[in-house]
mmCIF file of C-alpha atoms in Angstrom:
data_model
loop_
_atom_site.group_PDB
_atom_site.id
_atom_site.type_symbol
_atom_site.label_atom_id
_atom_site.label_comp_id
_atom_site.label_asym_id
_atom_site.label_seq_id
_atom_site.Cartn_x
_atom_site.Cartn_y
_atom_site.Cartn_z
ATOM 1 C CA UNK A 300 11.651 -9.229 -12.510
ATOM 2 C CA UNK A 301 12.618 -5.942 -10.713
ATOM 3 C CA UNK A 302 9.042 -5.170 -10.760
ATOM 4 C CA UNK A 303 7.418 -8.178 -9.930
ATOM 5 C CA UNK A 304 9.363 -8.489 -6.528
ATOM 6 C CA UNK A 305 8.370 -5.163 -5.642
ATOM 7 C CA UNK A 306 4.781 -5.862 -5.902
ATOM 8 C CA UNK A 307 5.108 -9.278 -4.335
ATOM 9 C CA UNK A 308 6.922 -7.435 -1.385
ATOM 10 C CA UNK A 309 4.133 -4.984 -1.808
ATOM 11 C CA UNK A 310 1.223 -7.418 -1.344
ATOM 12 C CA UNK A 311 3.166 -8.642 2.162
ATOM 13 C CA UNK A 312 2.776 -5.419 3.283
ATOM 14 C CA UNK A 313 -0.890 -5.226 2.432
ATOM 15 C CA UNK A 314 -1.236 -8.545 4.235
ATOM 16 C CA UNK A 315 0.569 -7.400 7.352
ATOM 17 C CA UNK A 316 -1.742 -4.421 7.180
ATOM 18 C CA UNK A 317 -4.893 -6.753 7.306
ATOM 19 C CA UNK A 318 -3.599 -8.674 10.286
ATOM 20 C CA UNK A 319 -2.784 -5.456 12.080
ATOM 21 C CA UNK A 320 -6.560 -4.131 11.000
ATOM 22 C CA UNK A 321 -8.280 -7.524 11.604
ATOM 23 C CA UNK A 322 -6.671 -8.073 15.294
ATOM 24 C CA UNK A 323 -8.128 -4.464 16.375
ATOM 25 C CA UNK A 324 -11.850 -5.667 14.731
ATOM 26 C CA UNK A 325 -11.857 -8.883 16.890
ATOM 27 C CA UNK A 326 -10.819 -7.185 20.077
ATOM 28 C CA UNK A 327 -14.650 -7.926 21.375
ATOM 29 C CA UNK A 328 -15.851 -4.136 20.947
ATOM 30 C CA UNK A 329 -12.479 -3.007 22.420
ATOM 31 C CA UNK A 330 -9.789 -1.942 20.301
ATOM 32 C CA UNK A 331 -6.541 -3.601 20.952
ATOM 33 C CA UNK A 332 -3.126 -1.125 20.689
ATOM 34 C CA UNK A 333 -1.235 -3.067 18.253
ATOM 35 C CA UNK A 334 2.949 -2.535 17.897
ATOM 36 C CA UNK A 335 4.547 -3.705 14.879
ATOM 37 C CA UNK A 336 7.877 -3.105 13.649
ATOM 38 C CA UNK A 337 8.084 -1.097 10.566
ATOM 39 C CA UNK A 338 4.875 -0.377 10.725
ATOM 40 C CA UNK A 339 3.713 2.153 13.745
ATOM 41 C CA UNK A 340 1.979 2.343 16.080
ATOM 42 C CA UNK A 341 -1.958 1.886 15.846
ATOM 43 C CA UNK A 342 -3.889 3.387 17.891
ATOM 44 C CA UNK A 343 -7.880 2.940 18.743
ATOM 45 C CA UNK A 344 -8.404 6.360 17.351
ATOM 46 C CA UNK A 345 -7.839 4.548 13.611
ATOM 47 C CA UNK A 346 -11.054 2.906 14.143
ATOM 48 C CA UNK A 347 -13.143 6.412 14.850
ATOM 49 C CA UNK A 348 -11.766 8.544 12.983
ATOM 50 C CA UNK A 349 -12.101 8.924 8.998
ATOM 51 C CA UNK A 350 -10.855 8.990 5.919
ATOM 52 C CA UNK A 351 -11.646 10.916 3.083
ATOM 53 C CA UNK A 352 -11.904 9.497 -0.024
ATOM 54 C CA UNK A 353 -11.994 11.627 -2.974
ATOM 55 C CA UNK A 354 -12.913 11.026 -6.238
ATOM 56 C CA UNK A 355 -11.801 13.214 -9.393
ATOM 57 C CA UNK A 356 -14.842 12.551 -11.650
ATOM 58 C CA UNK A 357 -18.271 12.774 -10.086
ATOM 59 C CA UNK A 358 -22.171 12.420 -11.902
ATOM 60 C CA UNK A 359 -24.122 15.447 -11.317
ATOM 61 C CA UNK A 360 -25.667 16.431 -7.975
ATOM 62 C CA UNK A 361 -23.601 12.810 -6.362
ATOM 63 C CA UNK A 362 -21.605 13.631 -3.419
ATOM 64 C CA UNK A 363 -18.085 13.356 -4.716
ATOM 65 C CA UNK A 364 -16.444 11.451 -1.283
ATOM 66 C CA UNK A 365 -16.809 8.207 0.580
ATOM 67 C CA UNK A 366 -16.086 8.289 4.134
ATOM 68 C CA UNK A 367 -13.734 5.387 5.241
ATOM 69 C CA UNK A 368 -12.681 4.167 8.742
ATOM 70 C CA UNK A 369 -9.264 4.598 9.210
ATOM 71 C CA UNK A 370 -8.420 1.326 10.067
ATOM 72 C CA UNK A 371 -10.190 0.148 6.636
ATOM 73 C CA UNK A 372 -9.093 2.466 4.385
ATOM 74 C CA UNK A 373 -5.462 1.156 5.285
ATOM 75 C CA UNK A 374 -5.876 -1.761 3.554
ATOM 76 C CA UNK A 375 -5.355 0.014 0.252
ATOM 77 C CA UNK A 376 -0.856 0.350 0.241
ATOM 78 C CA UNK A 377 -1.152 4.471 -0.868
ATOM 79 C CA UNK A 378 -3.857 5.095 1.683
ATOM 80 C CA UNK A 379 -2.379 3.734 4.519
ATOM 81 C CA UNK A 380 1.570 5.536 3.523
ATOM 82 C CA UNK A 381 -0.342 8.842 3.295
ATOM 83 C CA UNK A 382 -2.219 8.399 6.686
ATOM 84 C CA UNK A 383 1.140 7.484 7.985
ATOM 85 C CA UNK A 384 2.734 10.543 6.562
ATOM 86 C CA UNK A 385 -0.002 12.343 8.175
ATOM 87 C CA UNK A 386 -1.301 13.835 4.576
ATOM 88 C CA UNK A 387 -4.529 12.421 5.390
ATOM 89 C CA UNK A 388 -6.405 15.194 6.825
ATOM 90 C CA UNK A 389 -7.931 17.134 4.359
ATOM 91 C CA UNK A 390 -8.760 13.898 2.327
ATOM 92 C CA UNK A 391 -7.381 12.226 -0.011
ATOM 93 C CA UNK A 392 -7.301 11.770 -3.425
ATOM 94 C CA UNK A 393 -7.784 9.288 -5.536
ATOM 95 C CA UNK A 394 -7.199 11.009 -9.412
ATOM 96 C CA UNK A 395 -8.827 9.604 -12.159
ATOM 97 C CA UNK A 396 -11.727 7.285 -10.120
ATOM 98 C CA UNK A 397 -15.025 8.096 -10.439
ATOM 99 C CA UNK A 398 -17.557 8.342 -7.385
ATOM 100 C CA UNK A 399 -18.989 4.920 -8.476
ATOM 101 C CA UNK A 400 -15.867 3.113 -8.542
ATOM 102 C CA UNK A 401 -14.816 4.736 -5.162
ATOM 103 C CA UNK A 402 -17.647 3.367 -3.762
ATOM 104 C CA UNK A 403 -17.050 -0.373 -4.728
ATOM 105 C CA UNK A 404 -13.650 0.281 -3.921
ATOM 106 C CA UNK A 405 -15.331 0.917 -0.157
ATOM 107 C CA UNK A 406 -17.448 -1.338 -0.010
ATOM 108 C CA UNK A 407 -14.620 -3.522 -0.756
ATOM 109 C CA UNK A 408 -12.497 -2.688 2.182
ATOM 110 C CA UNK A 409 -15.676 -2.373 4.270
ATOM 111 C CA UNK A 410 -15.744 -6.377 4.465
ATOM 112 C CA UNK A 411 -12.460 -7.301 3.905
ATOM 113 C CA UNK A 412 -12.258 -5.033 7.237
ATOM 114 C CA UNK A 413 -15.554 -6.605 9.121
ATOM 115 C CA UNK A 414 -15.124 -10.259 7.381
ATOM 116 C CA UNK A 415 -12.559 -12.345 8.894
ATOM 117 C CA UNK A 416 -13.099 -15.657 8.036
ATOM 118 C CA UNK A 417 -11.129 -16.372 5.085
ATOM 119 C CA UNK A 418 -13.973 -19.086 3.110
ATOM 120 C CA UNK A 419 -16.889 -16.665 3.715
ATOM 121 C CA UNK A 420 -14.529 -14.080 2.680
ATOM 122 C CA UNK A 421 -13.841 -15.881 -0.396
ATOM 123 C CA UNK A 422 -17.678 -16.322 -1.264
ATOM 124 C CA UNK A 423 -18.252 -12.436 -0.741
ATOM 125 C CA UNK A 424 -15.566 -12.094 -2.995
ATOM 126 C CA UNK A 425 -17.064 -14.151 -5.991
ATOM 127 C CA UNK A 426 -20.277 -12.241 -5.854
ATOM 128 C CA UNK A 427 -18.762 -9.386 -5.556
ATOM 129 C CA UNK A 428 -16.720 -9.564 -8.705
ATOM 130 C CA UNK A 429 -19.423 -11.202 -10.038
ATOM 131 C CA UNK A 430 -21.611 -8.411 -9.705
ATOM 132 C CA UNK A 431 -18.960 -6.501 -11.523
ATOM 133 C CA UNK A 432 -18.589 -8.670 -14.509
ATOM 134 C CA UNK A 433 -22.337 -8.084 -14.975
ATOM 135 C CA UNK A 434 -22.478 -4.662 -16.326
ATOM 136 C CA UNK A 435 -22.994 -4.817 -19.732
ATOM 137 C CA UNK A 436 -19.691 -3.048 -21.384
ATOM 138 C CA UNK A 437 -17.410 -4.365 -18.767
ATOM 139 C CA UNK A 438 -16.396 -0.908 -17.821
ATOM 140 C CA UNK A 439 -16.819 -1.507 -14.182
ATOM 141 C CA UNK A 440 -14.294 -4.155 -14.445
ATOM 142 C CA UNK A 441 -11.745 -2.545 -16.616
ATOM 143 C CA UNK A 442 -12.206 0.911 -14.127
ATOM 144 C CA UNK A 443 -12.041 -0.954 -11.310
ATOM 145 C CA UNK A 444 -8.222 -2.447 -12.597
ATOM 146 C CA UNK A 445 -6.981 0.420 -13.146
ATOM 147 C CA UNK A 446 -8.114 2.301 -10.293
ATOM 148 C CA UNK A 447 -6.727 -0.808 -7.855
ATOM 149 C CA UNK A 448 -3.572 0.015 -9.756
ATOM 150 C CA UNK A 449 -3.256 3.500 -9.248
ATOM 151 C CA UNK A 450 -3.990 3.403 -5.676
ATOM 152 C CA UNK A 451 -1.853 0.208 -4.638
ATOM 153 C CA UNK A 452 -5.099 -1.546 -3.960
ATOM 154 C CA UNK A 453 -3.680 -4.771 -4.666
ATOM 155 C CA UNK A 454 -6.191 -7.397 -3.294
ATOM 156 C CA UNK A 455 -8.588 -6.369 -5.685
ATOM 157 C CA UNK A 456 -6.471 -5.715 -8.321
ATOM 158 C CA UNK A 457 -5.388 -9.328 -7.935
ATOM 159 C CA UNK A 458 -9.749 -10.501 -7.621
ATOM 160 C CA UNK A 459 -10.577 -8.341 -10.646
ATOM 161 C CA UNK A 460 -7.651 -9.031 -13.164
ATOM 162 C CA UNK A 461 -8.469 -12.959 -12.161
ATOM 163 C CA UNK A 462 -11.569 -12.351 -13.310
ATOM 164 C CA UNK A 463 -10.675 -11.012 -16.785
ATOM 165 C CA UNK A 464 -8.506 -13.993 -17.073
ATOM 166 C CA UNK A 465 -10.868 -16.647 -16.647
ATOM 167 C CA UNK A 466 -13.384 -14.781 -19.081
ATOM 168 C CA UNK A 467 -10.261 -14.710 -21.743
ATOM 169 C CA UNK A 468 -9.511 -18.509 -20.598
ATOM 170 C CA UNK A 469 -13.208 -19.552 -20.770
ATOM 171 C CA UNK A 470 -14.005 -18.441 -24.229
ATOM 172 C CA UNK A 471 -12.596 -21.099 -26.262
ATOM 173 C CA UNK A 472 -12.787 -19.553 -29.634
ATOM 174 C CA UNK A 473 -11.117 -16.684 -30.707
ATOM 175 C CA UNK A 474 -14.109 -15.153 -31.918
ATOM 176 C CA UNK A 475 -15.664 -15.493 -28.454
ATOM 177 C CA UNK A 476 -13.096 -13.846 -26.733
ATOM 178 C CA UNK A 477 -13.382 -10.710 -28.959
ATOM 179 C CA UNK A 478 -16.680 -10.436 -28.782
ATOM 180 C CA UNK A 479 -16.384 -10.492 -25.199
ATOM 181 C CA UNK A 480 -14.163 -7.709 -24.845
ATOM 182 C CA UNK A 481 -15.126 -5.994 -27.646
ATOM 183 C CA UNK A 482 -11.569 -6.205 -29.032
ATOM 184 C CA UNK A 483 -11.240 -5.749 -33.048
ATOM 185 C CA UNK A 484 -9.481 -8.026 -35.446
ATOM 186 C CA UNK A 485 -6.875 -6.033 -37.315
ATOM 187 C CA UNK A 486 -4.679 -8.875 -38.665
ATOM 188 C CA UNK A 487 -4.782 -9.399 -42.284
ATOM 189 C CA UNK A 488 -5.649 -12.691 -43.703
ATOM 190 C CA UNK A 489 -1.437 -13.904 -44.435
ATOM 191 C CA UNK A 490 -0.744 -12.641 -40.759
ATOM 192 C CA UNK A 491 -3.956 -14.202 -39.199
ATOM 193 C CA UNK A 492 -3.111 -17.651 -41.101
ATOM 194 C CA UNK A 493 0.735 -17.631 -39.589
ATOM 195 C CA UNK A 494 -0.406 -16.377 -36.140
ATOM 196 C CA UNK A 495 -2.230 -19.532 -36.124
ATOM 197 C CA UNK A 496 -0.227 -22.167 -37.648
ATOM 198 C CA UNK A 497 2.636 -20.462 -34.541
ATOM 199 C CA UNK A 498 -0.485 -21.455 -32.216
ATOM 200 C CA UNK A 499 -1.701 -24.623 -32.908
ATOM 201 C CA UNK A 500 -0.693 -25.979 -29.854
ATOM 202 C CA UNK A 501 -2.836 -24.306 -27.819
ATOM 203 C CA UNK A 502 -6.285 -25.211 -29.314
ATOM 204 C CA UNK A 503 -5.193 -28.716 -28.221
ATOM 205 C CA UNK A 504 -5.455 -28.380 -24.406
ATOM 206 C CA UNK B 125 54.807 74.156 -31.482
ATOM 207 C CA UNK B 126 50.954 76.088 -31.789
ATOM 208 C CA UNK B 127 50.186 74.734 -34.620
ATOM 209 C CA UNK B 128 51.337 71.278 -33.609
ATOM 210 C CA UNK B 129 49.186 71.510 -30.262
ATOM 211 C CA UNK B 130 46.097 72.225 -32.435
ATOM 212 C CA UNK B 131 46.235 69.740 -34.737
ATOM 213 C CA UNK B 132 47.172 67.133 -32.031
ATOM 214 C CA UNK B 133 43.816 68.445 -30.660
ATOM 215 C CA UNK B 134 41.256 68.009 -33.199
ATOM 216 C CA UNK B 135 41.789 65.045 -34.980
ATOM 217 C CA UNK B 136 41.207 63.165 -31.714
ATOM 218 C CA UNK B 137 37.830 64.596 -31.230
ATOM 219 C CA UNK B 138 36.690 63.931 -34.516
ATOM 220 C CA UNK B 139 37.898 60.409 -34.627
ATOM 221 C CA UNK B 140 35.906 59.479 -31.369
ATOM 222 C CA UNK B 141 32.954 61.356 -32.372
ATOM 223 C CA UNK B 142 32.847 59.587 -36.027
ATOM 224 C CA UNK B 143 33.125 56.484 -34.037
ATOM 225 C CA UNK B 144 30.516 56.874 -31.820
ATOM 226 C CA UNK B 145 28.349 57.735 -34.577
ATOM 227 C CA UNK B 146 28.902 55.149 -37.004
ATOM 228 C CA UNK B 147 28.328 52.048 -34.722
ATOM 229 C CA UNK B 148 24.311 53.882 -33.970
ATOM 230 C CA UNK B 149 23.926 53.104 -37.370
ATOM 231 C CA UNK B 150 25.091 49.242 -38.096
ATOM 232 C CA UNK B 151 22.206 47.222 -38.604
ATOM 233 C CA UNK B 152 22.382 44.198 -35.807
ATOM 234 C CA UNK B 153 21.745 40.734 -37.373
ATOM 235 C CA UNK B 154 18.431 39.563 -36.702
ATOM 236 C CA UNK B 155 18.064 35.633 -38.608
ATOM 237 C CA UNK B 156 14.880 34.982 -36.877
ATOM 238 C CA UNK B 157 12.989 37.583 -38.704
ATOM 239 C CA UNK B 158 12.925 35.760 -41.828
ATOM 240 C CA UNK B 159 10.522 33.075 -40.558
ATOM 241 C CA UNK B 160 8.059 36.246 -39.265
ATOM 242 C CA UNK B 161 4.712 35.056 -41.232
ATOM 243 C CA UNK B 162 5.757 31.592 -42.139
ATOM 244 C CA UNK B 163 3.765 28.805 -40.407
ATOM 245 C CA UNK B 164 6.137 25.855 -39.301
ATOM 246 C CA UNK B 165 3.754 22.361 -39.897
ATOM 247 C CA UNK B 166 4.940 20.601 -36.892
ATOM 248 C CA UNK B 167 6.021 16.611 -37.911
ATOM 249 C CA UNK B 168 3.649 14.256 -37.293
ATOM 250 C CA UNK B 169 3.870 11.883 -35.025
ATOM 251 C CA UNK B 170 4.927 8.093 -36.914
ATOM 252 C CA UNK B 171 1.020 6.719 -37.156
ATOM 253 C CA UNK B 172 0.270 3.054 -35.826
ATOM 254 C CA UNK B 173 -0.161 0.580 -38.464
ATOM 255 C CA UNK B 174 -4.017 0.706 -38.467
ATOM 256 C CA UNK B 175 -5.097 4.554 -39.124
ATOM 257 C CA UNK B 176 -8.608 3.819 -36.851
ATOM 258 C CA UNK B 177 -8.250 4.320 -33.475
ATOM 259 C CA UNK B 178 -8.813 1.393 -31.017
ATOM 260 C CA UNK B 179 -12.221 0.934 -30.030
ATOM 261 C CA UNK B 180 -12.187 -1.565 -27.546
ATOM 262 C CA UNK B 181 -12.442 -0.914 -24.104
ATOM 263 C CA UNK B 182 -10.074 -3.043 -22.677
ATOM 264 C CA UNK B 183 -7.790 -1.165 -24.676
ATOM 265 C CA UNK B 184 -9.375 2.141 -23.697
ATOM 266 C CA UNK B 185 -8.904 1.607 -20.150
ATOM 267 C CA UNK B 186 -5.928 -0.156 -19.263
ATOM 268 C CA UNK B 187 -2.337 0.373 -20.134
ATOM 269 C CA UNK B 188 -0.386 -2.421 -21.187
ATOM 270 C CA UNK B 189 1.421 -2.861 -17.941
ATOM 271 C CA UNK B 190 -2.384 -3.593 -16.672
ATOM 272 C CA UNK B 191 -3.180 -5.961 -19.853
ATOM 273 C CA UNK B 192 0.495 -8.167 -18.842
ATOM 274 C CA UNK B 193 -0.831 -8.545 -15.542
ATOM 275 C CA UNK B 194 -3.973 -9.737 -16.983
ATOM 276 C CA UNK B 195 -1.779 -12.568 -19.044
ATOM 277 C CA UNK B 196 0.154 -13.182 -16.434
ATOM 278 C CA UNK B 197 -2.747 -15.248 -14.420
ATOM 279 C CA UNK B 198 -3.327 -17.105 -17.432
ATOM 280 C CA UNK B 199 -2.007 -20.403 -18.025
ATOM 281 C CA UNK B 200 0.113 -20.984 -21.292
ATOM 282 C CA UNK B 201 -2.367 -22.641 -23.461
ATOM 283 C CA UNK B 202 -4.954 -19.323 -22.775
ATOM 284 C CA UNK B 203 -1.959 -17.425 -23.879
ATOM 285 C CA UNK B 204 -1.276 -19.277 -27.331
ATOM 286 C CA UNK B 205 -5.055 -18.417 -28.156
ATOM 287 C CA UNK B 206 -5.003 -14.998 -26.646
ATOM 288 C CA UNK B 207 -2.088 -14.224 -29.495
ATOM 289 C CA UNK B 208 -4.482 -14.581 -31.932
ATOM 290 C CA UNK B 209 -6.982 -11.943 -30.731
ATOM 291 C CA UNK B 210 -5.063 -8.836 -32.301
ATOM 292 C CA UNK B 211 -1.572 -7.437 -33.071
ATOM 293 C CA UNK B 212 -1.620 -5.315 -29.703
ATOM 294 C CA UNK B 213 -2.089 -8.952 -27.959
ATOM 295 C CA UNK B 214 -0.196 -11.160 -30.227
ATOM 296 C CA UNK B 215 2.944 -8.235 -29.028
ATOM 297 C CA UNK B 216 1.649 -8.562 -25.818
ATOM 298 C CA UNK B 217 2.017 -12.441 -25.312
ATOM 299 C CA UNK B 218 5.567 -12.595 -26.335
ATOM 300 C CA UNK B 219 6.797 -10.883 -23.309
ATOM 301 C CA UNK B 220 9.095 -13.711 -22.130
ATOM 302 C CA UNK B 221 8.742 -13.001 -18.630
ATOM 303 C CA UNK B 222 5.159 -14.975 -18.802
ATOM 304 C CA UNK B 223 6.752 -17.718 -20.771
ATOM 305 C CA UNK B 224 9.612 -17.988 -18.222
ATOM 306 C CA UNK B 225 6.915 -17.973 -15.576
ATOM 307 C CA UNK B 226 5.061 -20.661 -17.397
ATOM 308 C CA UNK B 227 8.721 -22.994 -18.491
ATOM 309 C CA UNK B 228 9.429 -22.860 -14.572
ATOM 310 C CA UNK B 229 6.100 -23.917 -13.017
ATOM 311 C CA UNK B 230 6.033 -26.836 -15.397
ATOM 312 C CA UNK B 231 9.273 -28.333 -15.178
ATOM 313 C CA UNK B 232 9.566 -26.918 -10.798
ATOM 314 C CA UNK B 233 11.391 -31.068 -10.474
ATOM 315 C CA UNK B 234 14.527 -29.738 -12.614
ATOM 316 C CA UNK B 235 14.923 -26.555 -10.628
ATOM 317 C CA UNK B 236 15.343 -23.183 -11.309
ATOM 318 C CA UNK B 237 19.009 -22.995 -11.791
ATOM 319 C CA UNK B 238 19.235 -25.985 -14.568
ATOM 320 C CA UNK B 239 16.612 -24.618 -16.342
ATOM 321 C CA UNK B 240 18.037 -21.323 -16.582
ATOM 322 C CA UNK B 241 20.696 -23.237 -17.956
ATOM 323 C CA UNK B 242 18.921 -25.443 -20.115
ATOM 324 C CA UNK B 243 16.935 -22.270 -22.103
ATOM 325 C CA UNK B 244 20.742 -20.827 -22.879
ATOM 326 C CA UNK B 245 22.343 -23.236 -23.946
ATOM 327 C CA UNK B 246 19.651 -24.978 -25.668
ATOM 328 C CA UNK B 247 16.813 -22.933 -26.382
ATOM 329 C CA UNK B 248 18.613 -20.096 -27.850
ATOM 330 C CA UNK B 249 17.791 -18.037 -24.290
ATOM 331 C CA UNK B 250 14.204 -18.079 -25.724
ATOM 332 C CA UNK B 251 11.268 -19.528 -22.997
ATOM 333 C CA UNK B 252 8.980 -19.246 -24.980
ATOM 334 C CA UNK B 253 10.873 -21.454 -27.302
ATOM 335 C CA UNK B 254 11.886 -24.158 -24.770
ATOM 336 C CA UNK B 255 8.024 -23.837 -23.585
ATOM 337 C CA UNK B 256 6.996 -25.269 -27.217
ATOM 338 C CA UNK B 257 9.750 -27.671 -27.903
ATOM 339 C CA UNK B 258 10.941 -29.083 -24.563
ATOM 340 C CA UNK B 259 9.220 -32.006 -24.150
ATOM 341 C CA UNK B 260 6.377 -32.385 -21.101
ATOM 342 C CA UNK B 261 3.937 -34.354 -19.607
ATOM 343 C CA UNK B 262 0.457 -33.634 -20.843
ATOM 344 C CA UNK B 263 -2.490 -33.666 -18.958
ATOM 345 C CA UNK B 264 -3.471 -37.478 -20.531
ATOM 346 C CA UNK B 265 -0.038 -38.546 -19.500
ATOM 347 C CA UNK B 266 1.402 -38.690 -22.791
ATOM 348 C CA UNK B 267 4.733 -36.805 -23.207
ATOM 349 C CA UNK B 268 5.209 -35.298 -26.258
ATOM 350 C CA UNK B 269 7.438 -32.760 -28.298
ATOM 351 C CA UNK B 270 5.606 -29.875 -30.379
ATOM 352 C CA UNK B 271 7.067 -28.636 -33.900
ATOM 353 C CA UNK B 272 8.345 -25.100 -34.003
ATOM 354 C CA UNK B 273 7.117 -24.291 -37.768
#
C-alpha cells in the first residue's frame, strides 16, 4: 500500500510536470514563464537548452547520447529532480539502458512534449507501443519496462506494462500465453492438475 | 653489613635479567596458522527448486516488483489463468494486494470500510478468498457463488 501511494503521488507529479511543459509549447512560439508552487520556477531557457542523455550500454561505432530539450526531458520524474538539483550539466545517466532504448525513450517524450491533444496523443501512443510489441523476442518491451522503472518514467511504464497485460489477457490458453513470452512450464503433472482445479473459475469468463 | 650489601645487590640483577630473557623466548599463540594450506569450500547458496536456470525473458528482464505491476492491470479472471503459467507466477498471483484491488472494485456499492470488515471476519482476512466465494454479479447477470475445493 505504502508503495502504491507513492507512485500514485508520483504520477501527479509527472502530470503537473506535463502541464507546466505543455503551457510553455503552446505559448505561440513564445515561451511563457510559468510559477508553480513546489515546483520552481521555469524559465524559457528550459526550452533551448539540453539535456544529456546517457546510456550505459552502446552497439559499436553508435553515438552513446540523445540530446533532449530541457523542457522534454522533464517529463521523466528522475530527470527533471536532477535538472532541478542542478546535476544536469555534464549529462546524465541513465545505468543499465542501452542507446536503442534511450532513443525510444526520446522519441517518447519528444511527442508527449509537441502533442497536446490528448485523442491524437492516444493514437500515437498505440502505434507506438505497437511498434514495440513487434520485435520478435519482445525484448524491446521487457527493456523498455524496466528502463521506465529505473528512471521514474512512469507514463510509459504505465503504456508498456498495459501492453504486456493485454497480450497475457488475450491469449486464452495457457499454452498461448507461454509461448508468447517464452515462459517454461516447470510444474509437475500432481501440481499442474491442483493449480487448475484452484482455477477453474477463471476459464469461465 | 659488606657482605649483606653484596648479596642484596646481585640477586636483583639477575632476577630482572632472567626475566627479560625468558619472555623473548615464549612462543605467542598463533590458532590461525593451522588452517595455512587448507581450502575452506564456501556453502552453497540453497538452489531453487528447478536446477536449470530460467530462460524466459520476461523473467530475464524484469524483477518481480516489475512482473506485480504487470498483474496488477489485469483483471481477476486473467489472473486465475496467469497462475497456471509457472511456479514463479502461480507465487506471483497470490500477492493479496491484487486480490484486494480486485474484491474492492467489484463490490465499490458496499464500500471500502465494510468490506474490510467483511474479509476479517468472514473470509479469514483472505481477498483472495472472499474474491472466489463471495457471491457477485456476473457479466450474464446471474449471481452466483464459486466452490473453494
Amino acid at each position: 500500500a505504502k508503495v502504491i501511494s507513492f507512485r500514485e503521488r508520483a504520477r501527479e507529479r509527472e502530470r503537473e510536470r506535463v502541464r507546466v511543459s505543455q503551457v510553455m509549447a503552446t505559448g505561440n512560439g513564445e515561451a511563457a514563464v510559468v510559477e508553480k508552487e513546489g515546483e520552481g520556477t521555469m524559465v524559457p531557457e528550459a526550452l533551448e537548452k539540453k539535456v544529456v542523455l546517457d546510456a550505459a550500454e552502446k552497439e559499436e561505432e553508435e553515438k552513446d547520447s540523445e540530446a533532449e530539450a530541457e523542457a522534454e526531458a522533464r517529463i521523466s520524474k528522475l530527470v527533471g529532480d536532477m535538472i532541478d538539483n542542478v546535476c544536469a550539466d555534464h549529462g546524465i545517466p541513465l545505468p543499465k539502458v542501452d542507446i536503442k532504448t534511450v532513443r525510444k525513450m526520446a522519441e517518447y517524450m519528444n511527442k508527449h512534449f509537441a502533442i497536446t491533444n490528448k485523442e491524437e496523443l492516444k493514437i500515437w501512443d498505440e502505434g507506438f507501443i505497437n511498434e514495440l510489441d513487434g520485435d520478435e523476442d519482445k525484448y524491446s518491451l521487457f527493456k523498455i519496462i524496466r528502463a521506465s522503472e529505473r528512471v521514474g518514467f512512469y507514463g510509459l511504464l504505465d503504456l508498456a506494462s498495459d501492453m504486456v497485460a493485454r497480450k497475457i489477457k488475450a491469449g486464452k490458453a495457457i499454452d498461448e500465453i507461454r509461448k508468447f513470452l517464452g515462459v517454461e512450464k516447470d510444474f509437475t503433472k500432481e501440481e499442474e492438475e491442483k493449480i487448475r482445479r484452484e482455477n477453474a473459475w477463471a476459464f469461465e469468463e | 653489613m659488606a657482605s649483606s650489601d653484596v648479596s642484596v645487590d646481585v640477586r636483583p640483577e639477575f632476577n630482572s635479567f632472567d626475566h627479560l630473557r625468558s619472555i623473548r623466548y615464549i612462543a605467542t599463540d598463533r590458532p590461525w596458522l593451522t588452517l595455512y594450506g587448507i581450502r575452506v569450500q564456501p556453502v552453497t547458496p540453497f538452489s531453487s527448486l528447478s536446477s536449470r536456470p530460467d530462460l524466459a525473458l520476461i523473467h530475464q528482464c524484469l524483477p518481480d516488483e516489475l512482473l506485480f505491476e504487470i498483474f496488477a492491470r489485469m483483471s481477476p479472471y486473467s489472473l486465475g489463468r496467469a497462475a497456471c503459467v509457472c511456479r514463479k507466477w502461480k507465487y506471483t498471483v497470490r500477492n493479496p494486494t491484487l486480490w484486494r484491488n480486485a474484491c474492492l472494485k467489484t463490490w465499490q456499492r458496499t464500500g471500502m470500510e465494510a468490506n474490510y470488515q467483511m474479509v476479517q471476519s468472514l473470509y479469514d482476512s483472505s481477498w483472495r478468498k472472499m474474491w472466489m466465494l463471495r457471491p457477485r454479479i456476473q457479466f450474464d447477470g446471474i449471481s452466483s457463488r464459486r466452490i473453494l475445493s
